[in-house]
PDB file of C-alpha atoms and ligand atoms in Angstrom:
ATOM      1  CA  MET A 870       0.757 -35.727 -22.101  1.00 51.00           C
ATOM      2  CA  ALA A 871      -2.568 -35.352 -23.344  1.00 56.00           C
ATOM      3  CA  THR A 872      -3.587 -33.551 -20.380  1.00 63.00           C
ATOM      4  CA  ARG A 873      -0.760 -31.064 -20.979  1.00 70.00           C
ATOM      5  CA  ARG A 874      -1.440 -30.528 -24.499  1.00 71.00           C
ATOM      6  CA  SER A 875      -5.174 -29.702 -24.029  1.00 79.00           C
ATOM      7  CA  THR A 876      -4.011 -27.114 -21.298  1.00 82.00           C
ATOM      8  CA  LEU A 877      -1.940 -25.348 -23.814  1.00 81.00           C
ATOM      9  CA  TYR A 878      -4.736 -25.375 -26.263  1.00 87.00           C
ATOM     10  CA  LEU A 879      -7.117 -23.654 -24.025  1.00 89.00           C
ATOM     11  CA  TRP A 880      -4.548 -20.981 -23.044  1.00 90.00           C
ATOM     12  CA  GLU A 881      -4.208 -20.384 -26.927  1.00 91.00           C
ATOM     13  CA  LEU A 882      -7.814 -19.920 -27.198  1.00 90.00           C
ATOM     14  CA  ALA A 883      -8.042 -17.680 -24.020  1.00 91.00           C
ATOM     15  CA  TRP A 884      -5.539 -15.368 -26.080  1.00 92.00           C
ATOM     16  CA  ILE A 885      -6.980 -15.699 -29.701  1.00 94.00           C
ATOM     17  CA  LEU A 886     -10.636 -15.221 -28.894  1.00 94.00           C
ATOM     18  CA  PRO A 887     -10.307 -11.703 -27.368  1.00 94.00           C
ATOM     19  CA  SER A 888      -7.714 -11.037 -30.146  1.00 95.00           C
ATOM     20  CA  ILE A 889     -10.410 -11.462 -32.575  1.00 95.00           C
ATOM     21  CA  ALA A 890     -13.454 -10.068 -30.463  1.00 96.00           C
ATOM     22  CA  LEU A 891     -11.578  -6.913 -29.712  1.00 96.00           C
ATOM     23  CA  PRO A 892     -11.094  -5.357 -33.362  1.00 96.00           C
ATOM     24  CA  VAL A 893     -14.491  -6.904 -34.284  1.00 97.00           C
ATOM     25  CA  GLY A 894     -16.128  -4.816 -31.467  1.00 96.00           C
ATOM     26  CA  MET A 895     -14.278  -1.557 -32.137  1.00 96.00           C
ATOM     27  CA  LEU A 896     -15.249  -1.880 -35.751  1.00 96.00           C
ATOM     28  CA  ALA A 897     -19.085  -2.427 -34.738  1.00 95.00           C
ATOM     29  CA  ALA A 898     -18.705   0.624 -32.384  1.00 93.00           C
ATOM     30  CA  LEU A 899     -17.323   2.710 -35.197  1.00 91.00           C
ATOM     31  CA  ALA A 900     -20.225   1.619 -37.366  1.00 91.00           C
ATOM     32  CA  VAL A 901     -22.532   2.505 -34.913  1.00 90.00           C
ATOM     33  CA  THR A 902     -21.464   5.691 -34.083  1.00 85.00           C
ATOM     34  CA  ALA A 903     -20.789   6.829 -37.846  1.00 82.00           C
ATOM     35  CA  PHE A 904     -24.051   5.394 -39.216  1.00 85.00           C
ATOM     36  CA  GLY A 905     -26.179   5.214 -36.350  1.00 82.00           C
ATOM     37  CA  ALA A 906     -25.478   8.281 -34.158  1.00 76.00           C
ATOM     38  CA  GLY A 907     -24.236  10.477 -37.066  1.00 71.00           C
ATOM     39  CA  ILE A 908     -21.043  11.136 -35.605  1.00 71.00           C
ATOM     40  CA  ASN A 909     -18.576  11.737 -38.385  1.00 68.00           C
ATOM     41  CA  VAL A 910     -15.689  14.350 -39.376  1.00 66.00           C
ATOM     42  CA  THR A 911     -16.916  17.531 -40.730  1.00 64.00           C
ATOM     43  CA  GLY A 912     -16.442  17.652 -44.281  1.00 62.00           C
ATOM     44  CA  ASP A 913     -15.085  20.808 -45.965  1.00 67.00           C
ATOM     45  CA  ALA A 914     -17.875  22.427 -47.453  1.00 76.00           C
ATOM     46  CA  GLY A 915     -15.951  24.903 -49.638  1.00 84.00           C
ATOM     47  CA  ARG A 916     -13.277  27.750 -49.776  1.00 86.00           C
ATOM     48  CA  VAL A 917     -13.069  31.320 -49.238  1.00 87.00           C
ATOM     49  CA  ASP A 918     -10.496  33.874 -49.370  1.00 85.00           C
ATOM     50  CA  SER A 919      -9.674  34.615 -45.758  1.00 85.00           C
ATOM     51  CA  THR A 920      -8.926  38.202 -46.917  1.00 88.00           C
ATOM     52  CA  LYS A 921     -12.327  38.869 -48.772  1.00 88.00           C
ATOM     53  CA  VAL A 922     -14.855  37.096 -45.933  1.00 88.00           C
ATOM     54  CA  ALA A 923     -16.916  40.227 -46.002  1.00 87.00           C
ATOM     55  CA  GLU A 924     -17.405  39.599 -49.746  1.00 89.00           C
ATOM     56  CA  HIS A 925     -18.686  35.998 -49.776  1.00 90.00           C
ATOM     57  CA  PRO A 926     -22.599  35.673 -50.257  1.00 89.00           C
ATOM     58  CA  LEU A 927     -22.817  33.355 -47.221  1.00 89.00           C
ATOM     59  CA  PHE A 928     -20.629  35.893 -44.843  1.00 92.00           C
ATOM     60  CA  LYS A 929     -21.862  39.057 -46.011  1.00 90.00           C
ATOM     61  CA  GLU A 930     -24.126  39.699 -43.334  1.00 91.00           C
ATOM     62  CA  PRO A 931     -23.500  37.139 -40.711  1.00 93.00           C
ATOM     63  CA  GLY A 932     -26.829  35.953 -38.799  1.00 93.00           C
ATOM     64  CA  VAL A 933     -29.632  33.580 -38.731  1.00 95.00           C
ATOM     65  CA  VAL A 934     -31.768  32.903 -41.574  1.00 93.00           C
ATOM     66  CA  GLU A 935     -35.002  30.674 -41.407  1.00 94.00           C
ATOM     67  CA  THR A 936     -34.768  28.944 -44.609  1.00 93.00           C
ATOM     68  CA  ALA A 937     -37.913  26.663 -44.260  1.00 92.00           C
ATOM     69  CA  PRO A 938     -40.265  26.068 -41.340  1.00 92.00           C
ATOM     70  CA  GLY A 939     -38.141  24.682 -38.438  1.00 91.00           C
ATOM     71  CA  GLN A 940     -34.953  24.986 -40.614  1.00 95.00           C
ATOM     72  CA  TYR A 941     -32.295  27.731 -39.674  1.00 96.00           C
ATOM     73  CA  GLU A 942     -29.332  28.739 -41.183  1.00 95.00           C
ATOM     74  CA  VAL A 943     -26.552  30.387 -39.098  1.00 96.00           C
ATOM     75  CA  ARG A 944     -23.707  31.994 -41.141  1.00 96.00           C
ATOM     76  CA  LEU A 945     -20.870  32.769 -38.745  1.00 96.00           C
ATOM     77  CA  VAL A 946     -17.682  34.299 -38.821  1.00 96.00           C
ATOM     78  CA  ALA A 947     -15.134  33.799 -36.302  1.00 96.00           C
ATOM     79  CA  GLN A 948     -12.301  36.465 -35.474  1.00 95.00           C
ATOM     80  CA  ILE A 949     -10.172  37.182 -32.819  1.00 94.00           C
ATOM     81  CA  TRP A 950     -11.867  37.220 -30.334  1.00 94.00           C
ATOM     82  CA  ALA A 951     -15.722  37.132 -31.283  1.00 96.00           C
ATOM     83  CA  PHE A 952     -17.994  35.277 -33.065  1.00 97.00           C
ATOM     84  CA  ALA A 953     -20.477  37.144 -35.246  1.00 94.00           C
ATOM     85  CA  PRO A 954     -23.300  36.554 -34.688  1.00 95.00           C
ATOM     86  CA  ASN A 955     -22.632  35.929 -30.959  1.00 94.00           C
ATOM     87  CA  GLU A 956     -26.080  35.333 -29.928  1.00 96.00           C
ATOM     88  CA  ILE A 957     -28.420  33.208 -31.742  1.00 96.00           C
ATOM     89  CA  ARG A 958     -32.189  32.773 -31.265  1.00 95.00           C
ATOM     90  CA  VAL A 959     -34.372  29.804 -32.405  1.00 96.00           C
ATOM     91  CA  PRO A 960     -37.620  28.384 -31.363  1.00 95.00           C
ATOM     92  CA  ALA A 961     -37.316  24.883 -29.785  1.00 95.00           C
ATOM     93  CA  GLY A 962     -37.566  21.827 -32.337  1.00 94.00           C
ATOM     94  CA  SER A 963     -35.340  23.743 -35.030  1.00 95.00           C
ATOM     95  CA  THR A 964     -32.581  22.232 -37.028  1.00 95.00           C
ATOM     96  CA  VAL A 965     -29.748  24.331 -37.165  1.00 96.00           C
ATOM     97  CA  HIS A 966     -27.250  24.195 -39.949  1.00 94.00           C
ATOM     98  CA  PHE A 967     -23.831  26.124 -39.064  1.00 95.00           C
ATOM     99  CA  TRP A 968     -22.039  27.662 -42.223  1.00 95.00           C
ATOM    100  CA  ALA A 969     -18.731  28.855 -40.601  1.00 95.00           C
ATOM    101  CA  THR A 970     -15.385  30.272 -41.256  1.00 94.00           C
ATOM    102  CA  SER A 971     -12.554  32.204 -39.815  1.00 95.00           C
ATOM    103  CA  ARG A 972     -11.334  35.587 -40.878  1.00 94.00           C
ATOM    104  CA  ASP A 973      -7.676  35.333 -39.440  1.00 94.00           C
ATOM    105  CA  VAL A 974      -6.399  32.577 -37.211  1.00 95.00           C
ATOM    106  CA  ILE A 975      -7.745  28.866 -36.537  1.00 95.00           C
ATOM    107  CA  HIS A 976     -10.750  29.023 -34.185  1.00 96.00           C
ATOM    108  CA  GLY A 977     -12.988  26.250 -32.811  1.00 96.00           C
ATOM    109  CA  LEU A 978     -16.812  26.109 -32.736  1.00 96.00           C
ATOM    110  CA  LEU A 979     -18.256  23.920 -30.126  1.00 96.00           C
ATOM    111  CA  VAL A 980     -21.703  23.311 -28.837  1.00 95.00           C
ATOM    112  CA  PRO A 981     -21.635  20.919 -25.942  1.00 91.00           C
ATOM    113  CA  ARG A 982     -24.149  18.229 -26.290  1.00 88.00           C
ATOM    114  CA  HIS A 983     -25.254  18.926 -29.443  1.00 89.00           C
ATOM    115  CA  ASN A 984     -22.759  17.053 -31.939  1.00 85.00           C
ATOM    116  CA  ILE A 985     -21.133  20.533 -33.064  1.00 92.00           C
ATOM    117  CA  ASN A 986     -17.465  20.198 -32.738  1.00 92.00           C
ATOM    118  CA  VAL A 987     -15.476  21.789 -35.851  1.00 92.00           C
ATOM    119  CA  MET A 988     -12.400  23.489 -36.550  1.00 93.00           C
ATOM    120  CA  LEU A 989     -12.696  26.617 -38.226  1.00 93.00           C
ATOM    121  CA  LEU A 990      -9.672  27.237 -40.547  1.00 92.00           C
ATOM    122  CA  PRO A 991      -8.816  30.339 -42.415  1.00 92.00           C
ATOM    123  CA  GLY A 992      -9.690  29.910 -45.911  1.00 90.00           C
ATOM    124  CA  GLN A 993     -12.332  26.985 -45.461  1.00 92.00           C
ATOM    125  CA  ILE A 994     -15.934  26.930 -45.093  1.00 92.00           C
ATOM    126  CA  SER A 995     -17.315  24.500 -42.457  1.00 92.00           C
ATOM    127  CA  HIS A 996     -20.641  23.022 -42.086  1.00 92.00           C
ATOM    128  CA  ALA A 997     -22.356  21.255 -39.237  1.00 91.00           C
ATOM    129  CA  GLN A 998     -25.889  20.497 -38.206  1.00 91.00           C
ATOM    130  CA  ALA A 999     -27.619  20.119 -34.911  1.00 93.00           C
ATOM    131  CA  ARG A1000     -31.469  19.970 -33.721  1.00 94.00           C
ATOM    132  CA  PHE A1001     -32.307  21.731 -30.758  1.00 95.00           C
ATOM    133  CA  GLU A1002     -35.262  20.048 -28.833  1.00 94.00           C
ATOM    134  CA  THR A1003     -35.203  21.701 -25.570  1.00 94.00           C
ATOM    135  CA  PRO A1004     -35.629  25.271 -24.725  1.00 95.00           C
ATOM    136  CA  GLY A1005     -32.698  27.042 -22.799  1.00 95.00           C
ATOM    137  CA  GLU A1006     -29.565  28.744 -23.289  1.00 96.00           C
ATOM    138  CA  TYR A1007     -26.480  26.820 -24.598  1.00 96.00           C
ATOM    139  CA  PRO A1008     -22.934  28.277 -25.002  1.00 97.00           C
ATOM    140  CA  ILE A1009     -20.889  28.416 -28.322  1.00 97.00           C
ATOM    141  CA  ILE A1010     -17.437  27.784 -27.372  1.00 97.00           C
ATOM    142  CA  CYS A1011     -13.989  28.601 -29.428  1.00 97.00           C
ATOM    143  CA  HIS A1012     -11.833  25.567 -28.110  1.00 96.00           C
ATOM    144  CA  GLU A1013      -8.864  26.070 -30.309  1.00 96.00           C
ATOM    145  CA  TYR A1014      -6.349  28.201 -28.817  1.00 96.00           C
ATOM    146  CA  CYS A1015      -6.149  31.439 -30.766  1.00 96.00           C
ATOM    147  CA  GLY A1016      -4.593  34.074 -28.777  1.00 95.00           C
ATOM    148  CA  ILE A1017      -4.199  35.915 -25.521  1.00 96.00           C
ATOM    149  CA  ALA A1018      -8.011  36.408 -25.087  1.00 96.00           C
ATOM    150  CA  HIS A1019      -8.855  32.811 -26.562  1.00 97.00           C
ATOM    151  CA  HIS A1020     -10.723  32.181 -23.207  1.00 96.00           C
ATOM    152  CA  THR A1021     -13.423  35.146 -23.463  1.00 96.00           C
ATOM    153  CA  MET A1022     -14.315  33.949 -27.106  1.00 97.00           C
ATOM    154  CA  ALA A1023     -17.918  32.362 -26.679  1.00 96.00           C
ATOM    155  CA  GLY A1024     -21.472  33.018 -27.714  1.00 96.00           C
ATOM    156  CA  LYS A1025     -25.036  31.653 -27.028  1.00 96.00           C
ATOM    157  CA  ILE A1026     -27.907  30.007 -28.567  1.00 97.00           C
ATOM    158  CA  ILE A1027     -31.083  30.705 -27.097  1.00 96.00           C
ATOM    159  CA  VAL A1028     -33.809  28.053 -27.908  1.00 96.00           C
ATOM    160  CA  GLU A1029     -37.041  29.641 -27.085  1.00 95.00           C
ATOM    161  CA  ALA A1030     -40.146  27.874 -26.166  1.00 92.00           C
ATOM    162  CA  LYS A1031     -42.450  27.173 -28.920  1.00 80.00           C
ATOM    163  CA  ARG A1032     -45.639  29.844 -28.668  1.00 69.00           C
TER     164      ARG A1032
HETATM  165 CU1  CUA B1450     -10.998  31.582 -30.968  1.00 60.09          CU
HETATM  166 CU2  CUA B1450      -9.828  30.609 -29.201  1.00 60.09          CU
END
């Protein structure tokens, strides 16, 4: 009888320990990605009347602005089916802040492997930032279905080698 009881105890332990370890592990993974790797939900950086985007100080002239040495601001407007600007040039080692919105429907803003993955909602200003260390060409992709020519909606970031 004693043997049977201790076997049951071991079976219980075999179930209880993973059921504690799993949520603790997931919480640790969440903490590491959120605070260590800086992966988090993009906040709402402000509002804009989607019918008056062209009058907003941030989006009057879409483009790239150097705000400090090595710091760039991209003022980006999405509309069917293009990004303005659709070509961004920065030197290697730059930190790029994207301020973006949509003039019409929901678009996406994705720069693969650079922690930029944002929905662009009409009426909302979105902000995301990334550092571009390696020279090369990186795509800017709309990854929210926005109509018949959604698949053509893309741009590029050209990271130039430092002179
Ligand atoms: Cu814009 Cu899909």
